[in-house]
Amino acid sequence: ERGSLFCISLFYALYCNYYIGFMLCLFSCLYFVVLWISAREIKIKNIITSAVNFGWHALLAGGMAAVVLLPAYVALGITESAENSFPSPIKLFVNNLSQLTSQFAFCEPINIADDQIGVNAFCGTVTLILAVLYLLDKNIKLRERIAKTALLVLLYASFDVNVLNYIWHGFHVQNGLPNRFAFIYIFLMLTMAFDAWRHMHKFKVWQVLLAMAVPLAFAIYSAVTGLGERELYTYGITIGLLILYGMAILIYRLGKMHREVFRSLFFFLAAVEMVSYAIFGVFCNGTVGRSTYLDEQIAYEKTTERQEDRPGNQDNFYRSEIDSNRMRDENMFLGADGVVLFSSTMPAATVDMCKGLGIEARTNKNGYNGFTKLVNDIFGVKYVLSSRGTDQLYQMEKVDQEGDMNLYKNSGALSLGFMVKDDIIDWTTDSTDHFEVQNDFVTMATGIDEDLFELEETIDMEDGGTYTIVLPAGKQVYLDVTSSVSSIEITTPDYTRTYDTYNDHLYDLGCFDAIDNATVTCTFKENQSGPVTAEVWTCDQELYQQVHDELAKSQLQLTKFEDGKFEGTVEAAEDGVLMLSLPYDEGWSVKIDGEDDDYYMIGDALTGVDVTEGTHTITFEYTPEGLWKGTWISLICVALYLLTSAIWIRKGKKPELSSAGDAFEEYDFENGQAEKDADEKDETAEETVSADQADADTGDIQEGDGEDHGI
């Protein structure tokens, strides 16, 4: 009715998380329709008034959150997500009710999944009984029961129907964690269960028996047929809990259990189930000690602090990474600036550039796999933290150690910006030939017309095969695997490591003074046919040094570096392009010697600016696109929200009881008497009547038979 609480709640959800906020916006619209269907009296005039009020407050909620929504919207527009289209044809992920078994007790919760079938929808076994009781509850209007049940069925269908699933996920194909809107399904399930719980004292014995029998029969059927492919104990515990809950309700309705004893027993069972399942879920997904993460963070801080070019100085920017698959964005956790990023707003151009260079990259993330020395240098990756412990790693020398963690330094890492030839404007990363992309960069950036990387041999790998690769003296050696497989194990003189999930990228096999060997073992995916092609590429170290010297001779010397802004000087020996290892973004503004200048895209993803011969001061400053517009919209909408609330308060307007569902219909705003009071009166009345008198016709014994309450 008034809309103030709805508005501020939806605003908060959108402000905190636009993804969850989108789902709540969609649900609010559907739930609004459900409430009107459930209303005591439906009048067109009241519906229109209420719809305008609902729409106004919903728009205000979105407007107040525009300060974050508008920049997020602009950023999402340049991601791979912006290119999604409705799935076609319409299909079901499963052809049975197996997803309903996700509400069984002790189902293994989903952490990360490769399919779109799984659901985390557990909300207590007893809700399966209460859901049936809700359908049978004549104390709730039939229209309301039908409307809410229809919405619940729609939510459940959305788990299974690809188009509905696509819509709930923000018009996006879900990735990694399926059915993220399940929390709404759970919410609606719990509210319906609670409505049934409020009327527990009014149900007939046959209704309790039916409500118990339906989910019990489904659980038994699932156990016999293996529906949902759950563990045997899942079916067994679920059946046991359904019997326990059902018998407790039945005994209560037969008048053999005091109301407070029943409630205490009921909530005790529910609490034990919830806590047990929570513990079970944690153990299913695995546990890790807090120190495992903190030790790495502390090791990074201590080892880098001991370096001469330690981080923290505003004029000393460089990137660091960690050689670990523990989690995404681990470099951020360490407190490091890095190349690796996992973000829903990661530009598609950045992802495509990484793919073109041979770096591990998918959708909205990349990883520290597939870096050549050239890529490490041009992206300024100066330090890598690793637990491997060898004297060198990825052609970087070990410089420090803290506990089990070792710090490796790349002495060739370039600055955030460096001068290159004008030809770099024509460089493109849109190629599946990773070393062709890097060779083209070298030629266009330095003018050295000689391939830096050369193909040495091609290996056709079969499933389970192990192949030996000769590592020539004085040459960098890389392996390029062109197709994804189940796993690849790489063994070099520096490390042994197994790569799974994402492994169609480059591998640094090292650079050594003497001839040595490396091995690669390939394991195919199920039903994958071979062979899988792998290429061995080499880079002459002397030629690489010439390339590096050319790139390093005119670098940007930073004098200031802070969030959203950096400044530095560059001494250009000739007219050329200052190339920055900075993802291109429309939000930057550039000044050269205090004058505004233009910048443009290099390599389909990075940033470049024209610089003339001489010494120049260059300033880059960043403002997210849409930030100021979003800020003004938010301020205006906050003012409108306050004005709207003030008008409501000034008028002293109270909700019209005829225009809402039970929540308003059964609440007297003048006297403050809720439906709860009415229920309590019903119970009191029952307590004054004997069991035989209360239900002589049906034989149903009501609560309050005199014996329980001492009457």
XYZ file of C-alpha atoms in Angstrom, residues 35-489:
455
model
C -1.372 -10.618 -3.980
C -4.092 -9.099 -6.153
C -5.445 -12.487 -7.130
C -5.532 -13.268 -3.404
C -7.362 -10.051 -2.493
C -10.738 -10.191 -0.756
C -12.321 -7.844 -3.242
C -10.993 -7.096 -6.713
C -11.889 -3.686 -8.177
C -10.379 -2.303 -11.371
C -9.978 1.158 -9.830
C -8.086 -0.223 -6.833
C -5.931 -2.416 -9.054
C -4.917 0.550 -11.215
C -4.178 2.728 -8.180
C -2.170 -0.006 -6.536
C -0.270 -0.796 -9.751
C 0.703 2.860 -10.190
C 1.830 3.001 -6.568
C 3.805 -0.229 -6.931
C 5.403 0.913 -10.189
C 6.295 4.340 -8.791
C 8.062 2.927 -5.734
C 9.788 0.230 -7.797
C 11.143 2.889 -10.179
C 12.258 5.002 -7.217
C 14.115 1.979 -5.824
C 15.958 1.483 -9.103
C 16.603 5.207 -9.425
C 18.069 5.497 -5.925
C 20.465 2.659 -6.789
C 21.418 4.231 -10.145
C 24.771 5.360 -8.718
C 25.890 1.727 -8.970
C 23.383 0.324 -11.464
C 24.170 2.689 -14.330
C 27.974 2.123 -14.296
C 27.327 -1.609 -13.920
C 24.924 -1.545 -16.873
C 27.482 0.237 -19.059
C 30.246 -2.154 -17.967
C 28.105 -5.228 -18.628
C 27.446 -3.888 -22.122
C 31.032 -4.656 -23.194
C 31.203 -8.151 -21.683
C 30.492 -11.474 -23.358
C 27.179 -11.517 -21.472
C 25.935 -8.683 -23.680
C 26.050 -11.014 -26.679
C 23.704 -13.637 -25.215
C 20.487 -14.556 -27.002
C 17.446 -16.566 -26.020
C 18.172 -20.305 -26.062
C 16.544 -22.160 -28.902
C 14.731 -24.477 -29.103
C 12.828 -24.576 -25.809
C 13.837 -27.690 -23.914
C 13.948 -29.316 -20.499
C 17.219 -29.957 -18.703
C 15.677 -33.095 -17.163
C 12.530 -34.995 -18.070
C 11.377 -35.990 -14.591
C 10.964 -34.611 -11.068
C 14.528 -35.377 -10.013
C 15.232 -31.723 -9.180
C 12.542 -31.946 -6.493
C 14.806 -34.353 -4.595
C 17.111 -31.415 -3.912
C 14.726 -30.686 -1.014
C 15.544 -34.026 0.592
C 17.606 -34.093 3.762
C 21.383 -34.429 3.471
C 21.633 -33.879 -0.273
C 25.177 -32.990 -1.147
C 25.124 -29.223 -1.804
C 26.418 -27.894 -5.102
C 29.619 -25.893 -5.016
C 30.528 -25.565 -8.685
C 28.804 -27.460 -11.478
C 29.417 -27.908 -15.192
C 25.738 -28.479 -15.978
C 22.462 -26.630 -15.401
C 20.600 -29.379 -13.594
C 21.552 -29.110 -9.939
C 19.639 -27.026 -7.410
C 20.443 -25.954 -3.855
C 16.813 -25.858 -2.654
C 16.897 -27.599 0.738
C 14.771 -25.747 3.298
C 13.764 -28.437 5.786
C 12.080 -31.778 5.206
C 8.925 -30.723 7.056
C 8.175 -28.097 4.405
C 7.225 -30.984 2.101
C 4.445 -31.903 4.530
C 3.431 -28.326 5.228
C 3.231 -27.576 1.507
C 0.532 -30.228 1.108
C -1.267 -28.945 4.207
C -1.197 -25.491 2.664
C -3.089 -26.796 -0.360
C -5.684 -28.322 1.973
C -5.966 -25.291 4.249
C -9.517 -23.922 3.899
C -8.647 -21.090 6.273
C -6.791 -19.540 3.330
C -8.790 -18.405 0.324
C -8.783 -20.814 -2.593
C -7.656 -18.068 -4.979
C -4.636 -17.320 -2.808
C -3.674 -20.967 -2.545
C -3.958 -21.401 -6.300
C -2.012 -18.214 -7.054
C 0.893 -18.921 -4.705
C 1.060 -22.552 -5.750
C 1.122 -21.497 -9.402
C 4.009 -19.118 -8.689
C 5.862 -21.874 -6.826
C 5.331 -24.235 -9.771
C 6.600 -21.534 -12.157
C 9.756 -21.128 -10.064
C 10.276 -24.885 -10.007
C 9.685 -25.089 -13.779
C 12.313 -22.387 -14.195
C 14.889 -24.788 -12.785
C 14.167 -27.104 -15.699
C 13.001 -25.030 -18.692
C 15.959 -23.433 -20.455
C 14.169 -20.222 -21.534
C 12.713 -19.536 -18.076
C 16.089 -20.306 -16.530
C 17.724 -17.859 -18.933
C 15.311 -15.070 -17.948
C 15.759 -15.545 -14.184
C 19.525 -15.314 -14.581
C 19.302 -11.815 -16.009
C 18.870 -12.948 -19.637
C 22.097 -14.868 -19.341
C 23.090 -18.526 -19.514
C 24.030 -19.590 -16.002
C 27.655 -20.493 -15.465
C 29.274 -22.446 -12.648
C 26.576 -22.320 -9.991
C 23.199 -23.357 -11.442
C 19.779 -22.028 -10.451
C 20.953 -19.093 -8.360
C 17.383 -17.837 -7.949
C 16.547 -20.890 -5.809
C 16.578 -18.625 -2.741
C 13.291 -17.133 -4.002
C 11.761 -20.584 -4.399
C 12.867 -21.364 -0.847
C 11.413 -18.086 0.424
C 8.003 -18.752 -1.120
C 8.066 -22.367 0.064
C 8.756 -21.255 3.634
C 6.072 -18.561 3.664
C 3.462 -21.023 2.408
C 4.634 -23.568 4.975
C 4.352 -20.970 7.714
C 0.789 -20.081 6.643
C -0.094 -23.750 7.051
C 1.739 -23.890 10.390
C -0.378 -21.026 11.775
C -3.493 -23.103 11.226
C -2.062 -26.387 12.483
C -4.695 -26.669 15.218
C -7.492 -26.594 12.617
C -6.464 -29.465 10.338
C -8.413 -32.709 10.249
C -6.705 -36.012 10.926
C -7.271 -37.170 7.362
C -5.601 -34.002 6.080
C -2.530 -34.655 8.218
C -2.390 -38.255 7.011
C -2.643 -37.151 3.365
C -0.026 -34.424 3.809
C 2.304 -37.008 5.321
C 1.576 -39.701 2.731
C 2.231 -37.617 -0.418
C 5.890 -36.627 0.234
C 6.539 -39.998 1.908
C 5.324 -41.845 -1.177
C 7.493 -39.633 -3.391
C 10.548 -40.224 -1.186
C 10.002 -43.993 -1.226
C 9.490 -43.954 -4.993
C 12.690 -41.937 -5.402
C 14.612 -44.381 -3.228
C 13.347 -47.405 -5.165
C 13.968 -45.902 -8.621
C 17.091 -43.906 -7.715
C 15.421 -40.669 -8.823
C 17.836 -37.774 -8.496
C 20.801 -40.150 -8.129
C 21.140 -39.336 -4.429
C 23.076 -41.320 -1.872
C 21.129 -44.117 -0.177
C 21.361 -42.377 3.207
C 19.675 -39.283 1.701
C 16.546 -41.251 0.897
C 16.657 -43.106 4.215
C 17.057 -39.993 6.393
C 14.383 -38.130 4.432
C 11.878 -40.966 4.857
C 12.719 -41.183 8.575
C 12.273 -37.430 9.107
C 8.986 -37.366 7.198
C 7.676 -40.101 9.457
C 8.907 -38.296 12.591
C 7.411 -34.942 11.612
C 4.194 -36.547 10.374
C 3.711 -38.621 13.525
C 4.377 -35.591 15.750
C 1.704 -33.573 13.901
C -0.698 -36.522 13.951
C -0.284 -37.132 17.681
C -0.819 -33.438 18.319
C -4.022 -33.389 16.264
C -5.295 -36.484 18.061
C -5.065 -34.465 21.240
C -2.363 -36.648 22.780
C 0.229 -33.908 23.022
C 0.098 -30.491 24.676
C 0.491 -27.590 22.223
C 3.669 -26.232 23.838
C 5.203 -29.720 24.009
C 4.408 -30.174 20.315
C 5.931 -26.842 19.371
C 9.060 -27.523 21.400
C 9.458 -30.985 19.841
C 8.773 -29.635 16.364
C 11.343 -26.866 16.536
C 13.872 -29.114 18.238
C 13.651 -31.573 15.325
C 13.893 -28.724 12.810
C 16.906 -27.173 14.576
C 18.749 -30.496 14.762
C 18.056 -31.105 11.063
C 19.258 -27.629 10.047
C 22.459 -27.703 12.105
C 23.286 -31.276 11.057
C 22.773 -30.466 7.405
C 24.886 -27.313 7.678
C 27.780 -29.305 9.133
C 27.271 -32.025 6.518
C 27.326 -29.448 3.711
C 30.583 -27.920 4.893
C 32.259 -31.316 4.980
C 30.892 -32.231 1.541
C 32.447 -29.152 -0.027
C 35.683 -29.604 1.898
C 37.277 -27.541 4.604
C 40.449 -25.520 4.724
C 42.218 -23.896 7.616
C 42.140 -20.126 7.900
C 45.920 -20.069 8.108
C 46.196 -21.646 4.646
C 45.087 -18.372 3.118
C 46.591 -16.020 5.670
C 50.010 -17.700 5.494
C 50.194 -16.956 1.761
C 49.053 -13.389 2.294
C 51.599 -12.846 5.065
C 54.346 -14.495 2.995
C 53.657 -12.147 0.078
C 53.638 -9.067 2.286
C 56.866 -9.992 4.046
C 58.840 -11.125 0.998
C 57.900 -8.142 -1.163
C 58.528 -5.752 1.721
C 62.101 -6.973 1.854
C 62.691 -6.090 -1.818
C 64.304 -2.816 -2.821
C 61.412 -1.978 -5.132
C 58.834 -2.933 -2.504
C 55.177 -2.092 -3.168
C 53.415 0.765 -1.447
C 55.334 3.606 -3.018
C 52.964 5.698 -5.135
C 55.502 5.860 -7.956
C 56.274 2.149 -8.010
C 53.534 0.212 -9.765
C 54.031 -3.355 -10.930
C 52.021 -6.540 -11.115
C 52.354 -9.726 -9.080
C 50.720 -13.136 -9.363
C 50.529 -16.356 -7.372
C 51.173 -19.772 -8.900
C 48.077 -21.360 -7.360
C 44.671 -22.709 -8.325
C 43.251 -22.268 -4.828
C 40.800 -19.545 -5.843
C 40.175 -16.833 -8.415
C 41.347 -13.286 -7.696
C 43.879 -14.609 -5.208
C 46.247 -11.820 -6.207
C 43.681 -9.334 -4.852
C 43.497 -11.318 -1.621
C 47.257 -11.043 -1.283
C 47.036 -7.293 -1.775
C 48.750 -7.425 -5.165
C 47.975 -5.778 -8.490
C 47.774 -8.510 -11.084
C 46.789 -9.604 -14.563
C 44.417 -12.338 -13.418
C 40.809 -11.293 -12.855
C 37.452 -12.968 -12.307
C 34.673 -10.414 -12.630
C 31.224 -10.261 -14.200
C 32.218 -6.901 -15.709
C 35.461 -8.104 -17.283
C 35.418 -6.751 -20.881
C 35.014 -9.315 -23.622
C 37.906 -7.649 -25.483
C 40.256 -8.379 -22.573
C 39.186 -12.021 -22.489
C 39.618 -12.355 -26.259
C 43.071 -10.746 -26.102
C 44.149 -13.265 -23.459
C 42.879 -16.110 -25.622
C 44.789 -14.720 -28.609
C 48.018 -14.578 -26.585
C 47.579 -18.171 -25.375
C 46.606 -17.300 -21.800
C 43.954 -19.330 -19.970
C 40.707 -17.337 -20.357
C 36.975 -18.049 -20.345
C 33.887 -15.774 -20.469
C 34.682 -13.324 -17.648
C 37.889 -14.684 -16.151
C 41.480 -15.572 -16.872
C 44.245 -17.371 -14.995
C 48.001 -17.275 -14.532
C 48.597 -20.033 -17.067
C 49.964 -19.594 -20.589
C 52.268 -16.626 -19.983
C 55.410 -16.456 -22.093
C 58.364 -14.356 -20.915
C 57.367 -11.738 -23.478
C 53.833 -11.516 -22.061
C 55.118 -11.402 -18.480
C 57.413 -8.536 -19.453
C 54.957 -6.398 -21.421
C 52.312 -6.795 -18.688
C 54.863 -5.883 -16.015
C 54.543 -9.079 -13.944
C 57.531 -8.536 -11.663
C 56.864 -11.078 -8.895
C 55.304 -14.534 -8.653
C 54.604 -16.259 -5.332
C 54.818 -20.054 -5.390
C 55.267 -23.044 -3.117
C 57.399 -24.951 -5.641
C 60.785 -24.032 -4.162
C 63.068 -24.479 -7.196
C 65.829 -21.955 -7.924
C 63.888 -20.580 -10.889
C 60.310 -20.732 -12.100
C 58.812 -19.475 -15.380
C 62.245 -17.993 -16.207
C 62.231 -15.941 -12.988
C 64.857 -16.194 -10.257
C 64.005 -17.074 -6.671
C 64.787 -14.034 -4.491
C 63.161 -14.735 -1.127
C 61.303 -17.260 0.986
C 58.815 -17.102 3.862
C 57.712 -20.425 5.301
C 56.706 -22.718 2.461
C 56.178 -19.853 0.035
C 58.849 -18.595 -2.361
C 59.091 -15.292 -4.187
C 60.328 -15.230 -7.788
C 61.392 -12.015 -9.506
C 61.141 -11.119 -13.176
C 63.930 -8.600 -13.715
C 62.700 -7.842 -17.249
C 59.217 -6.602 -16.271
C 58.404 -3.385 -18.129
C 56.687 -0.282 -16.808
C 52.948 0.344 -17.116
C 53.712 2.180 -20.364
C 56.506 2.045 -22.955
C 57.189 3.530 -26.381
C 56.593 1.439 -29.519
C 56.463 2.036 -33.272
C 53.411 3.550 -34.986
C 52.768 0.218 -36.739
C 51.414 -1.155 -33.460
C 48.056 0.397 -34.385
C 47.561 -2.464 -36.867
C 48.305 -5.202 -34.314
C 45.404 -7.581 -33.703
C 44.989 -10.452 -31.262
C 42.083 -12.018 -33.136
C 43.811 -15.272 -34.050
C 43.968 -18.849 -32.819
C 47.690 -18.979 -33.627
C 49.083 -17.670 -30.337
C 52.677 -17.326 -31.464
C 51.683 -15.605 -34.679
C 49.990 -12.977 -32.494
C 53.128 -12.530 -30.387
C 55.449 -12.497 -33.401
C 53.286 -9.807 -35.008
C 53.490 -7.746 -31.827
C 57.276 -7.880 -31.826
C 57.527 -6.846 -35.479
C 55.039 -3.972 -35.201
C 56.222 -2.716 -31.805
C 59.986 -2.833 -32.369
C 60.513 -2.921 -36.118
C 62.632 -6.091 -35.793
C 61.550 -8.056 -38.842
C 62.383 -11.538 -37.604
C 60.137 -14.128 -35.986
C 60.844 -14.288 -32.279
C 59.122 -17.662 -31.831
C 59.701 -20.636 -34.105
C 57.853 -23.952 -34.392
C 60.131 -26.897 -33.537
C 57.819 -29.906 -33.652
C 54.206 -31.051 -33.601
C 52.985 -33.836 -31.301
C 49.788 -35.814 -31.883
C 48.860 -36.801 -28.344
C 46.740 -39.858 -27.635
C 44.791 -40.676 -24.496
C 47.157 -41.686 -21.684
C 50.265 -41.069 -23.760
C 53.456 -39.570 -22.287
C 55.736 -37.597 -24.597
C 59.294 -36.350 -24.116
C 60.284 -32.867 -25.267
C 63.921 -31.854 -25.692
C 64.779 -28.469 -24.166
C 67.651 -26.932 -26.195
C 70.316 -24.918 -24.379
C 69.855 -21.150 -24.423
C 66.310 -21.201 -25.776
C 62.944 -20.548 -24.225
C 60.621 -23.508 -24.843
C 56.814 -23.469 -24.852
C 54.119 -26.063 -25.428
C 50.870 -25.027 -27.120
C 47.937 -27.426 -26.592
C 45.199 -26.627 -29.092
C 42.255 -28.571 -27.598
C 40.886 -28.961 -24.090
C 41.269 -32.406 -22.517
C 40.469 -33.927 -19.141
C 43.946 -33.277 -17.754
C 47.514 -32.542 -18.784
C 50.514 -33.271 -16.589
